[in-house]
CSV table of C-alpha atoms and ligand atoms in Angstrom, one decimal:
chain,number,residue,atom,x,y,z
A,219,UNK,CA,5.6,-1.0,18.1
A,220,UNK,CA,3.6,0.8,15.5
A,221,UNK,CA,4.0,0.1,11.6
A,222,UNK,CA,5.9,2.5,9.2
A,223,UNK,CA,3.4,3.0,6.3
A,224,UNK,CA,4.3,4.3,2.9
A,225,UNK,CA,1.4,4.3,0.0
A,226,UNK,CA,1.4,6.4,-3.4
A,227,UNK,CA,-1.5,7.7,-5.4
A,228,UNK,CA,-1.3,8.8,-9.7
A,229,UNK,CA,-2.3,12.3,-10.2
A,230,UNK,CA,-3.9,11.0,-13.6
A,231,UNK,CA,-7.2,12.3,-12.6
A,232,UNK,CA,-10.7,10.8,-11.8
A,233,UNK,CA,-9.5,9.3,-8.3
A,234,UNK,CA,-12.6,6.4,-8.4
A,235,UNK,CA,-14.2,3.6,-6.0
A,236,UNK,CA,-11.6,1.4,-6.8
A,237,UNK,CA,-8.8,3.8,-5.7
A,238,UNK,CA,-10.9,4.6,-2.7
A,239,UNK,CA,-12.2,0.9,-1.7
A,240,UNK,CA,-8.6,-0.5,-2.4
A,241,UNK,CA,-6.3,2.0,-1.0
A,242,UNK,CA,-7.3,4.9,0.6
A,243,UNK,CA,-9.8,3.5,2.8
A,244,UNK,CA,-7.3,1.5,4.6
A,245,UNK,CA,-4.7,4.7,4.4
A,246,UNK,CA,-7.5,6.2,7.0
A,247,UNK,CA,-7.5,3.4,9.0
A,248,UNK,CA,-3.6,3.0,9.4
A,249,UNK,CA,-3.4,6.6,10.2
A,250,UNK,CA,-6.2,6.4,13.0
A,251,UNK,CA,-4.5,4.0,14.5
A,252,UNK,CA,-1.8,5.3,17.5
A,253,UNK,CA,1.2,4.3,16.6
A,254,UNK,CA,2.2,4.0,12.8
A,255,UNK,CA,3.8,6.6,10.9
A,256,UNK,CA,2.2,6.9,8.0
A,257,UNK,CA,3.4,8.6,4.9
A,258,UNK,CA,1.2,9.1,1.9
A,259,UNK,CA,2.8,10.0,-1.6
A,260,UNK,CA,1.1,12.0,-4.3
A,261,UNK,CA,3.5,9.9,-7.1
A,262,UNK,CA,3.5,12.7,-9.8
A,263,UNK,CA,7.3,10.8,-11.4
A,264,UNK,CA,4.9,7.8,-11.2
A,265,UNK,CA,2.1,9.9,-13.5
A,266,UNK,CA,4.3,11.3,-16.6
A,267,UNK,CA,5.2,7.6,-18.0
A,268,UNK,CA,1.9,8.1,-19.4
A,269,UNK,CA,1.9,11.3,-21.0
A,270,UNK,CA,0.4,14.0,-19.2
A,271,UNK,CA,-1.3,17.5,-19.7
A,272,UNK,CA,0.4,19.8,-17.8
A,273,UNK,CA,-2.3,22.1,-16.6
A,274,UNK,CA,-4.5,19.1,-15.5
A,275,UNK,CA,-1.2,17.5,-13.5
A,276,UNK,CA,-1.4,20.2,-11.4
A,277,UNK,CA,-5.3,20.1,-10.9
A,278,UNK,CA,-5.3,16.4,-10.7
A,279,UNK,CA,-2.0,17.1,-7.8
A,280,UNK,CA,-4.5,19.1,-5.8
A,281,UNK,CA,-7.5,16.6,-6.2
A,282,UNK,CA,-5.6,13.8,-5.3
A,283,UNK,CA,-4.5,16.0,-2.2
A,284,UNK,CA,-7.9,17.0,-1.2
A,285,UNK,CA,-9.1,13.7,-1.8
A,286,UNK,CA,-6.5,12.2,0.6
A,287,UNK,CA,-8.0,14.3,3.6
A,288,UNK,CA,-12.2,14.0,2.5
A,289,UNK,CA,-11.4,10.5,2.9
A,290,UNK,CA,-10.2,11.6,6.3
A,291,UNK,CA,-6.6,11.5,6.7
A,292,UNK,CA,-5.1,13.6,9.0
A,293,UNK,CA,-2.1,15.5,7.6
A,294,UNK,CA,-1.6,16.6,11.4
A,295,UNK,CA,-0.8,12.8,11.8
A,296,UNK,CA,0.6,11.9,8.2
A,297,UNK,CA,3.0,12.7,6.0
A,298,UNK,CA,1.4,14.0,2.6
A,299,UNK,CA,4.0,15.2,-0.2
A,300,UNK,CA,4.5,15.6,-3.7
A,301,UNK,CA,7.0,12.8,-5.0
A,302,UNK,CA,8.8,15.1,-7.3
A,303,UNK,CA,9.4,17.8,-4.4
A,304,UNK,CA,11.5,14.9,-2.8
A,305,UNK,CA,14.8,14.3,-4.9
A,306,UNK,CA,16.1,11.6,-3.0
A,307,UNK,CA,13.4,9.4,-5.1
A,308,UNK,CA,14.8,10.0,-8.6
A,309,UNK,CA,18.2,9.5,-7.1
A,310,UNK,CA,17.4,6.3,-5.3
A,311,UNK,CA,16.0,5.5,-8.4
A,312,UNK,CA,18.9,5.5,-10.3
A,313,UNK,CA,20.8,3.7,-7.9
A,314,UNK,CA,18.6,0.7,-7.5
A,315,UNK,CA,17.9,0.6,-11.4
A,316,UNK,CA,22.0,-0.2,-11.4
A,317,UNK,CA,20.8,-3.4,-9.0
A,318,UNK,CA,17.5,-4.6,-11.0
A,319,UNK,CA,17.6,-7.1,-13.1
A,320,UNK,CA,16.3,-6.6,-16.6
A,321,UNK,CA,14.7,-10.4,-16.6
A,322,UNK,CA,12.9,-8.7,-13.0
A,323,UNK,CA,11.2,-6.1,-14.8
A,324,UNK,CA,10.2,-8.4,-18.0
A,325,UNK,CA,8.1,-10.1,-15.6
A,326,UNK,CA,5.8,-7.1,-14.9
A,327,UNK,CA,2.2,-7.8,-15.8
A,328,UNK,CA,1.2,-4.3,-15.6
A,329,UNK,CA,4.0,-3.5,-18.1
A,330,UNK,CA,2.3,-5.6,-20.7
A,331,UNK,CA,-1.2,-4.4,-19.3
A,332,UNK,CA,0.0,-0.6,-20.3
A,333,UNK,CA,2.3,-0.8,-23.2
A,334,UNK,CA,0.2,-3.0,-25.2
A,335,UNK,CA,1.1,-5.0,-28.5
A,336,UNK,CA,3.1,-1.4,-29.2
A,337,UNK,CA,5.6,-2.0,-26.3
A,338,UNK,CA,8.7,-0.5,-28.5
A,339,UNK,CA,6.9,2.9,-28.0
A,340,UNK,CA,6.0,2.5,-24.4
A,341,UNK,CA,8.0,5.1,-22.1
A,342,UNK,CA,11.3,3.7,-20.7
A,343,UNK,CA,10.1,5.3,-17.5
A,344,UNK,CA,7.0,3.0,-17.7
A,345,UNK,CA,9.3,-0.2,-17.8
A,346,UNK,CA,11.2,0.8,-15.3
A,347,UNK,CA,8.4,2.3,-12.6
A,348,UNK,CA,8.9,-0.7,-10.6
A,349,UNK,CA,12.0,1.1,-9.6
A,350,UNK,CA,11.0,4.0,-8.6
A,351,UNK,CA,7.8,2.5,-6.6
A,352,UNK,CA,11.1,0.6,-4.3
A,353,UNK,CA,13.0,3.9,-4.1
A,354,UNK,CA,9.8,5.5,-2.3
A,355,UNK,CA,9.0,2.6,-0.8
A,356,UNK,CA,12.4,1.8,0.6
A,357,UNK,CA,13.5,5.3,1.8
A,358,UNK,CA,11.1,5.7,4.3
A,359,UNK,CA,12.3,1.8,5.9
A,360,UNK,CA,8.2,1.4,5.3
A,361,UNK,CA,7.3,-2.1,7.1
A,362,UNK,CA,4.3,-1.8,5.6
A,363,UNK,CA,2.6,-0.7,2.1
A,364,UNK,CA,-1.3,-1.1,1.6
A,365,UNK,CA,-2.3,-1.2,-2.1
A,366,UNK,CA,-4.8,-2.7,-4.3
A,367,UNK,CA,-4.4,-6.2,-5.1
A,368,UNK,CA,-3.2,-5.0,-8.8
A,369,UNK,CA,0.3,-3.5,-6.9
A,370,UNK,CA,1.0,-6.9,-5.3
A,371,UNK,CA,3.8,-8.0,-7.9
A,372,UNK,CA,5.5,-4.9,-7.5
A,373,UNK,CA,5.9,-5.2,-4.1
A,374,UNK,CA,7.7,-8.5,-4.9
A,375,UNK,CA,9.9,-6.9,-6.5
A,376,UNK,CA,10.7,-4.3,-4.7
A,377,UNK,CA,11.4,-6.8,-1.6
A,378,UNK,CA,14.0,-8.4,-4.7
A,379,UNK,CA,15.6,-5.2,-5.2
A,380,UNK,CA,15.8,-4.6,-1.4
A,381,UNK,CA,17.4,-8.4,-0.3
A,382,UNK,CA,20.0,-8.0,-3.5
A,383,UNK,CA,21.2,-4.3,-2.3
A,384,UNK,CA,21.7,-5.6,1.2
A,385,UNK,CA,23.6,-8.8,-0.4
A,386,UNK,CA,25.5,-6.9,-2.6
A,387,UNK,CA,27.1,-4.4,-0.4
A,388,UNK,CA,26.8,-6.6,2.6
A,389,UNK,CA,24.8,-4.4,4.5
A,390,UNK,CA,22.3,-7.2,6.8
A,391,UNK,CA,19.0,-5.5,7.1
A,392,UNK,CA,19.8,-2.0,5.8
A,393,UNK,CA,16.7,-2.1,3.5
A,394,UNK,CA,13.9,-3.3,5.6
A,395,UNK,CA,11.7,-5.6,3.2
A,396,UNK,CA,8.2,-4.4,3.7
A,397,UNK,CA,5.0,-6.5,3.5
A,398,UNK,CA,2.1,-5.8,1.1
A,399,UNK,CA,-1.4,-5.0,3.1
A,400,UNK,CA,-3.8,-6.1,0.8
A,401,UNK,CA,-7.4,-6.5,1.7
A,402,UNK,CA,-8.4,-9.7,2.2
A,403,UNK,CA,-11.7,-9.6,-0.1
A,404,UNK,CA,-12.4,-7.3,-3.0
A,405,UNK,CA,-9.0,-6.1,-3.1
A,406,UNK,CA,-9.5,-5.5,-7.3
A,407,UNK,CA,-12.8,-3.5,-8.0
A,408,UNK,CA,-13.8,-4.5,-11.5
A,409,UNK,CA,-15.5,-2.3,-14.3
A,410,UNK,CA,-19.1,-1.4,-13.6
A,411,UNK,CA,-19.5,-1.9,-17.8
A,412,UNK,CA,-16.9,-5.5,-17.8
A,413,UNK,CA,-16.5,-7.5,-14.7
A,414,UNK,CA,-13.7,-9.0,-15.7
A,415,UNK,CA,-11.7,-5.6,-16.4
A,416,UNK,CA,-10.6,-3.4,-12.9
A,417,UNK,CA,-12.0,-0.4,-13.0
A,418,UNK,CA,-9.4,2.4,-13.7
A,419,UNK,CA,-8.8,5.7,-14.3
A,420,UNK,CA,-7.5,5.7,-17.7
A,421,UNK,CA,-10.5,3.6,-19.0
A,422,UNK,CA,-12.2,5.6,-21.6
A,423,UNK,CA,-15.7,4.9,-20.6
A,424,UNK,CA,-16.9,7.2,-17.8
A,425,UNK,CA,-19.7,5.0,-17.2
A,426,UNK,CA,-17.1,2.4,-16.2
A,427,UNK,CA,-16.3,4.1,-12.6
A,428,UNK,CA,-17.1,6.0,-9.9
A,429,UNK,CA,-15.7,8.9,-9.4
A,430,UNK,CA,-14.8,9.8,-6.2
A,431,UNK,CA,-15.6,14.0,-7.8
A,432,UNK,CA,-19.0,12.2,-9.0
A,433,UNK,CA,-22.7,14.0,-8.0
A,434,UNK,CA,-25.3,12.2,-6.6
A,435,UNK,CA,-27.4,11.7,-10.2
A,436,UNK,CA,-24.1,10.6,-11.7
A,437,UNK,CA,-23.6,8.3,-8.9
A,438,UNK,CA,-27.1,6.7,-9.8
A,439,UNK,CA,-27.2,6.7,-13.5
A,440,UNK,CA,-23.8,5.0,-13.5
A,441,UNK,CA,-25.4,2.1,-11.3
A,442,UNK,CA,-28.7,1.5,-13.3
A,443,UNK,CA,-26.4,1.1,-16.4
A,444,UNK,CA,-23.9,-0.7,-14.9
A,445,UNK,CA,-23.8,-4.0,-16.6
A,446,UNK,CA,-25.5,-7.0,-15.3
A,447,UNK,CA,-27.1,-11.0,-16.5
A,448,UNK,CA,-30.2,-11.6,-16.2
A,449,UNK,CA,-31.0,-14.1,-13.6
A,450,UNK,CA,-31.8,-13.4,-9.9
A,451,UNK,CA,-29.2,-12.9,-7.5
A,452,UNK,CA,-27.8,-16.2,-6.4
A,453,UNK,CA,-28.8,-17.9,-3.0
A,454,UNK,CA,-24.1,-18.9,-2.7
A,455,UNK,CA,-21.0,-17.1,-3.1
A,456,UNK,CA,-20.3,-20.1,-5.3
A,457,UNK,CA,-22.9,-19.3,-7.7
A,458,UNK,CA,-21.2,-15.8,-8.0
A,459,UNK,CA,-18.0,-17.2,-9.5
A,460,UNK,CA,-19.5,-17.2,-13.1
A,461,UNK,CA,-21.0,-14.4,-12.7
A,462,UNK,CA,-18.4,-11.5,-12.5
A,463,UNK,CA,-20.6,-8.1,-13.0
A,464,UNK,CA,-23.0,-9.3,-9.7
A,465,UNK,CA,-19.6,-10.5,-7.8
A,466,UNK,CA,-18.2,-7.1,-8.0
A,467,UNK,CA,-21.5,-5.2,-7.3
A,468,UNK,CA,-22.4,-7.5,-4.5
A,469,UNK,CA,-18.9,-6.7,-3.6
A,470,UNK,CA,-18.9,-3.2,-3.9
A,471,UNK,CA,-22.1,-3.6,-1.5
A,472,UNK,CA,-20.8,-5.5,1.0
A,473,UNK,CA,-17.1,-3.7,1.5
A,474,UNK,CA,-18.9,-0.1,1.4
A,475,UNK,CA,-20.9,-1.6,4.1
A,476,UNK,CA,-18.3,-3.1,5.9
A,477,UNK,CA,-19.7,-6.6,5.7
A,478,UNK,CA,-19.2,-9.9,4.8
A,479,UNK,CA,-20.4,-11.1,1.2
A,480,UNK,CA,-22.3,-13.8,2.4
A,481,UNK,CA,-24.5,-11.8,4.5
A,482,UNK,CA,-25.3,-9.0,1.2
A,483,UNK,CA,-25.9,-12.9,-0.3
A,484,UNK,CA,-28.5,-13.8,2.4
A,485,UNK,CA,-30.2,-10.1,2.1
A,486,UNK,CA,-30.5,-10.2,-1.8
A,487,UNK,CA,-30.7,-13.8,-2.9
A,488,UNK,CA,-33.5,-14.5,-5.2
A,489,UNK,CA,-34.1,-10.5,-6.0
A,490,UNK,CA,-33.9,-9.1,-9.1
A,491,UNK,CA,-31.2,-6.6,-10.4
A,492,UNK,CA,-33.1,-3.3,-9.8
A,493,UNK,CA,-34.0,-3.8,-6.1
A,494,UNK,CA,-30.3,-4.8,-5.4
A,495,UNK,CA,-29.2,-1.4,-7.7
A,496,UNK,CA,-31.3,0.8,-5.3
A,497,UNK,CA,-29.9,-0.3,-2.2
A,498,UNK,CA,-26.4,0.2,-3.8
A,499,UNK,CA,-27.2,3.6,-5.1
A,500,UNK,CA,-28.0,4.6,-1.5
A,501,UNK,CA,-25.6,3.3,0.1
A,502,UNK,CA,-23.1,4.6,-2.5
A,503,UNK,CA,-24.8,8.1,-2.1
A,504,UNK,CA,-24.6,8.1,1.7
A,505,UNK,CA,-20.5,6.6,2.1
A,506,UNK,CA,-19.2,8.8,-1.0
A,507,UNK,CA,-21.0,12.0,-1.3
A,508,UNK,CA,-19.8,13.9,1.9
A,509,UNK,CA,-16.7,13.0,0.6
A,510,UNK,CA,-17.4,14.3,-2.8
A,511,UNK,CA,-18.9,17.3,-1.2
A,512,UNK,CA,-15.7,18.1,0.9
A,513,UNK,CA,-13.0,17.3,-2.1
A,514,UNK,CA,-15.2,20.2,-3.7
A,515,UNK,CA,-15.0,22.5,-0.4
A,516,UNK,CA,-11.3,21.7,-0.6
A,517,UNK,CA,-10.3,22.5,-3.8
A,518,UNK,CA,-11.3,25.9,-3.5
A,519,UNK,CA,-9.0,26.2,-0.9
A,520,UNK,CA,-5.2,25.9,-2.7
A,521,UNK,CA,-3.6,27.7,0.3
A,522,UNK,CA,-4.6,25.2,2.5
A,523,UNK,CA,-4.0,22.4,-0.2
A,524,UNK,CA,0.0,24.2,-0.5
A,525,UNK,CA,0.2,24.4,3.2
A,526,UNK,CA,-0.2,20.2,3.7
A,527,UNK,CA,1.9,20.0,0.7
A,528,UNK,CA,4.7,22.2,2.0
A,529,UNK,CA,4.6,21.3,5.4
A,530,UNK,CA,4.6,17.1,3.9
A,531,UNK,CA,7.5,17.8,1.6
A,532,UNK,CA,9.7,19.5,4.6
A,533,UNK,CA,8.9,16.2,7.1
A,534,UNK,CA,9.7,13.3,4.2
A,535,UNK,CA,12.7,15.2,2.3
A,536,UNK,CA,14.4,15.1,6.2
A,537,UNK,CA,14.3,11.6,6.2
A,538,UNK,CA,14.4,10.6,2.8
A,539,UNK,CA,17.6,12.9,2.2
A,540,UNK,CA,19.0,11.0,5.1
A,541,UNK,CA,18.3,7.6,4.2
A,542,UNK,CA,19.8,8.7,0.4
A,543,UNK,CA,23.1,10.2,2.4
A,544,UNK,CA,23.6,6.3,3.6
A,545,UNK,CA,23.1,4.7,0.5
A,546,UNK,CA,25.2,6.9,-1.2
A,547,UNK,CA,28.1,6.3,1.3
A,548,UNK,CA,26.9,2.5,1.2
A,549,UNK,CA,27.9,2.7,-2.5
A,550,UNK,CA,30.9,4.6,-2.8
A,551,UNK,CA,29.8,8.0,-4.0
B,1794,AQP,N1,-9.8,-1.2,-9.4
B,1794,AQP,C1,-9.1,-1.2,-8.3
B,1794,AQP,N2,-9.4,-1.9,-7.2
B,1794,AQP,C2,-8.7,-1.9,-6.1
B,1794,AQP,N3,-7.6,-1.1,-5.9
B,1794,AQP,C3,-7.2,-0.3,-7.0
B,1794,AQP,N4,-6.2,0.6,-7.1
B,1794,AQP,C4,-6.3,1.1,-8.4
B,1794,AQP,N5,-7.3,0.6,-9.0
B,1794,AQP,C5,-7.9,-0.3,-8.2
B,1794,AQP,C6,-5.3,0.9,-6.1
B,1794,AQP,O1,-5.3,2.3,-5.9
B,1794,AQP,C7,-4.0,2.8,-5.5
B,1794,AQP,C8,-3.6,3.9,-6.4
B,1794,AQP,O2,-3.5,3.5,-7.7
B,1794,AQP,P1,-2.7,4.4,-8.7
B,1794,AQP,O3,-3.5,5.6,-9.2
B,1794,AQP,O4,-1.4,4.8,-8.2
B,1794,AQP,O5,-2.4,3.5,-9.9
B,1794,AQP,P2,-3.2,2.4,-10.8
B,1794,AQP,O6,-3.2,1.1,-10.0
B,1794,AQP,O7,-2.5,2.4,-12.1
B,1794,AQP,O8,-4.7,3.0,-10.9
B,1794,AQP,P3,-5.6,3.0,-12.1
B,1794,AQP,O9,-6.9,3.6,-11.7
B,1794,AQP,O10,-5.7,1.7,-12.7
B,1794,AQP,O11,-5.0,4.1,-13.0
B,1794,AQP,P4,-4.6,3.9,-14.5
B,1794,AQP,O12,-5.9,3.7,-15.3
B,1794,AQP,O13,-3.9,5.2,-14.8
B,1794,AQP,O14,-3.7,2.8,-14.7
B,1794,AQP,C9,-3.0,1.6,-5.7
B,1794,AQP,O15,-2.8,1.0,-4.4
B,1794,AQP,C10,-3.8,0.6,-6.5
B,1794,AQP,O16,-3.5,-0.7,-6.2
């Protein structure tokens, strides 16, 4: 039997490598393979606990869109939608934020990551986006939910939220608890400027990412500066572990190339930075710039963009609103 898939992307703009490498490269995967049902979420709820410019949520929508399918998902095969099309997610929401557990969500590393020392000012929706990220999750009775490694502990908790509905109202099995798929190496793509920081979108150094909207001379520029030490590349994996800036490079190499670290090890060891930096600008250039090119092509194209989302929102809101129908019922309403 195939898997039931269910992933979300932020609109918060500049989509990079490590939103590519971590997550959407294995979205294509799942939905080239026969038998899953894949449905992919463009989380826009999930974007305004930061606050948002309202012009650029709607461009970064359509980017995120358009880089869903230059990555090369089929919207023929998958389901792509705009979260807040899709009710039944606030509503879930609500429901399962009445079966959290405050001491649940004070757990959240990313919580503390994002609010900061000023946590009293943080969002309430930002506390409680754990939540929400079950009620999408859960609707669509996903098995299966491939993130970057950073999204692992909200998984946990979503299975938490899941098990303690099902006890609660005695319903066995009603949520299905779905399992993270979380590459096995390099699932957190650091920095290019701090090794030890994953690169991100909201990171205010351009220079720390690469775009997936990035040109060809950005694409190299951004490599020659990215940070390095200043000894040859290392003859073990071992010998990386102190080293974060040439693990994640050597990384970056090997999972763009779809192969193991030790062998980019055995092909570098004992060369200097700028020899290792060419290779990875051109093999950057030659996995990431058709699909640069094509998120280009695509955003010209809104019809087409409004089509996928139209057409996504009609196939999940017929089974979400179903699922949401049960769980109301389930809890008296
Ligand atoms: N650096 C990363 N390495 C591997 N995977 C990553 N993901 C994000 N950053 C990395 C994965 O990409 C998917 C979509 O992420 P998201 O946009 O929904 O949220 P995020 O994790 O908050 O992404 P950013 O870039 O870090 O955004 P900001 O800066 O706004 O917080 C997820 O599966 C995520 O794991």
């Amino acid at each position: 039997m195939g898997k039931k898939i269910f992933s979300g992307v932020q609109p918060t703009g500049n989509l990079h490598l490590g939103n590519y490498l971590g997550a959407i490269k294995n979205f294509v995967k799942l939905n080239n393979e026969d038998q899953n049902q894949c449905v992919f979420c463009v989380v826009d709820l999930h974007a305004i606990t930061v606050a948002q410019d309202p012009k650029k949520l709607k461009d970064n929508i359509y980017e995120t869109v358009a880089s869903f399918i230059a990555s090369g998902i089929d919207p023929e095969k998958s389901i792509i939608f705009n979260q807040s099309k899709v009710s039944a997610h606030s509503e879930t929401a609500w429901i399962l934020s009445c079966v959290a557990r405050m001491g649940w969500l004070n757990r959240m590393t990313q919580f503390k990551e994002k609010a900061g020392k000023d946590k009293e000012k943080a969002s309430i929706g930002l506390y409680s986006y754990p939540v929400l990220m079950a009620a999408d999750i859960l609707l669509y009775d996903t098995t299966h939910v491939p993130v970057g490694d950073d999204q692992k502990q909200h998984l946990e908790l979503c299975r938490d939220v899941a098990q303690k509905f099902n006890n609660d109202f005695n319903v066995d099995n009603f949520f299905k608890l779905p399992e993270p798929l979380i590459q096995k190496k390099f699932s957190r793509i650091m920095s290019l400027r701090d090794g030890t920081n994953k690169m991100s979108k909201s990171e205010l150094s351009d220079l720390s990412r690469i775009n997936l909207t990035d040109d060809k001379d950005q694409m190299i520029n951004k490599i020659k500066k990215a940070k390095t030490d200043t000894l040859p590349l290392p003859p073990t994996s071992a010998d990386l572990e102190k080293r974060p800036e040439a693990k994640n490079l050597m990384g970056i190499y090997s999972t763009l190339m779809d192969v193991d670290l030790d062998n980019t090890i055995n092909k570098f060891s004992g060369k200097n930075f700028s020899e290792f930096k060419e290779n990875l600008s051109q093999v950057l250039v030659d996995k990431i710039i058709p699909i640069s090119s094509e998120i280009k092509k695509l955003l010209k194209d809104k019809n087409y963009l409004n089509q996928i989302l139209d057409n996504g929102h009609q196939k999940a809101d017929s089974i979400a609103s179903k699922k949401l129908k049960k769980i109301q019922e389930i809890v008296g309403f």
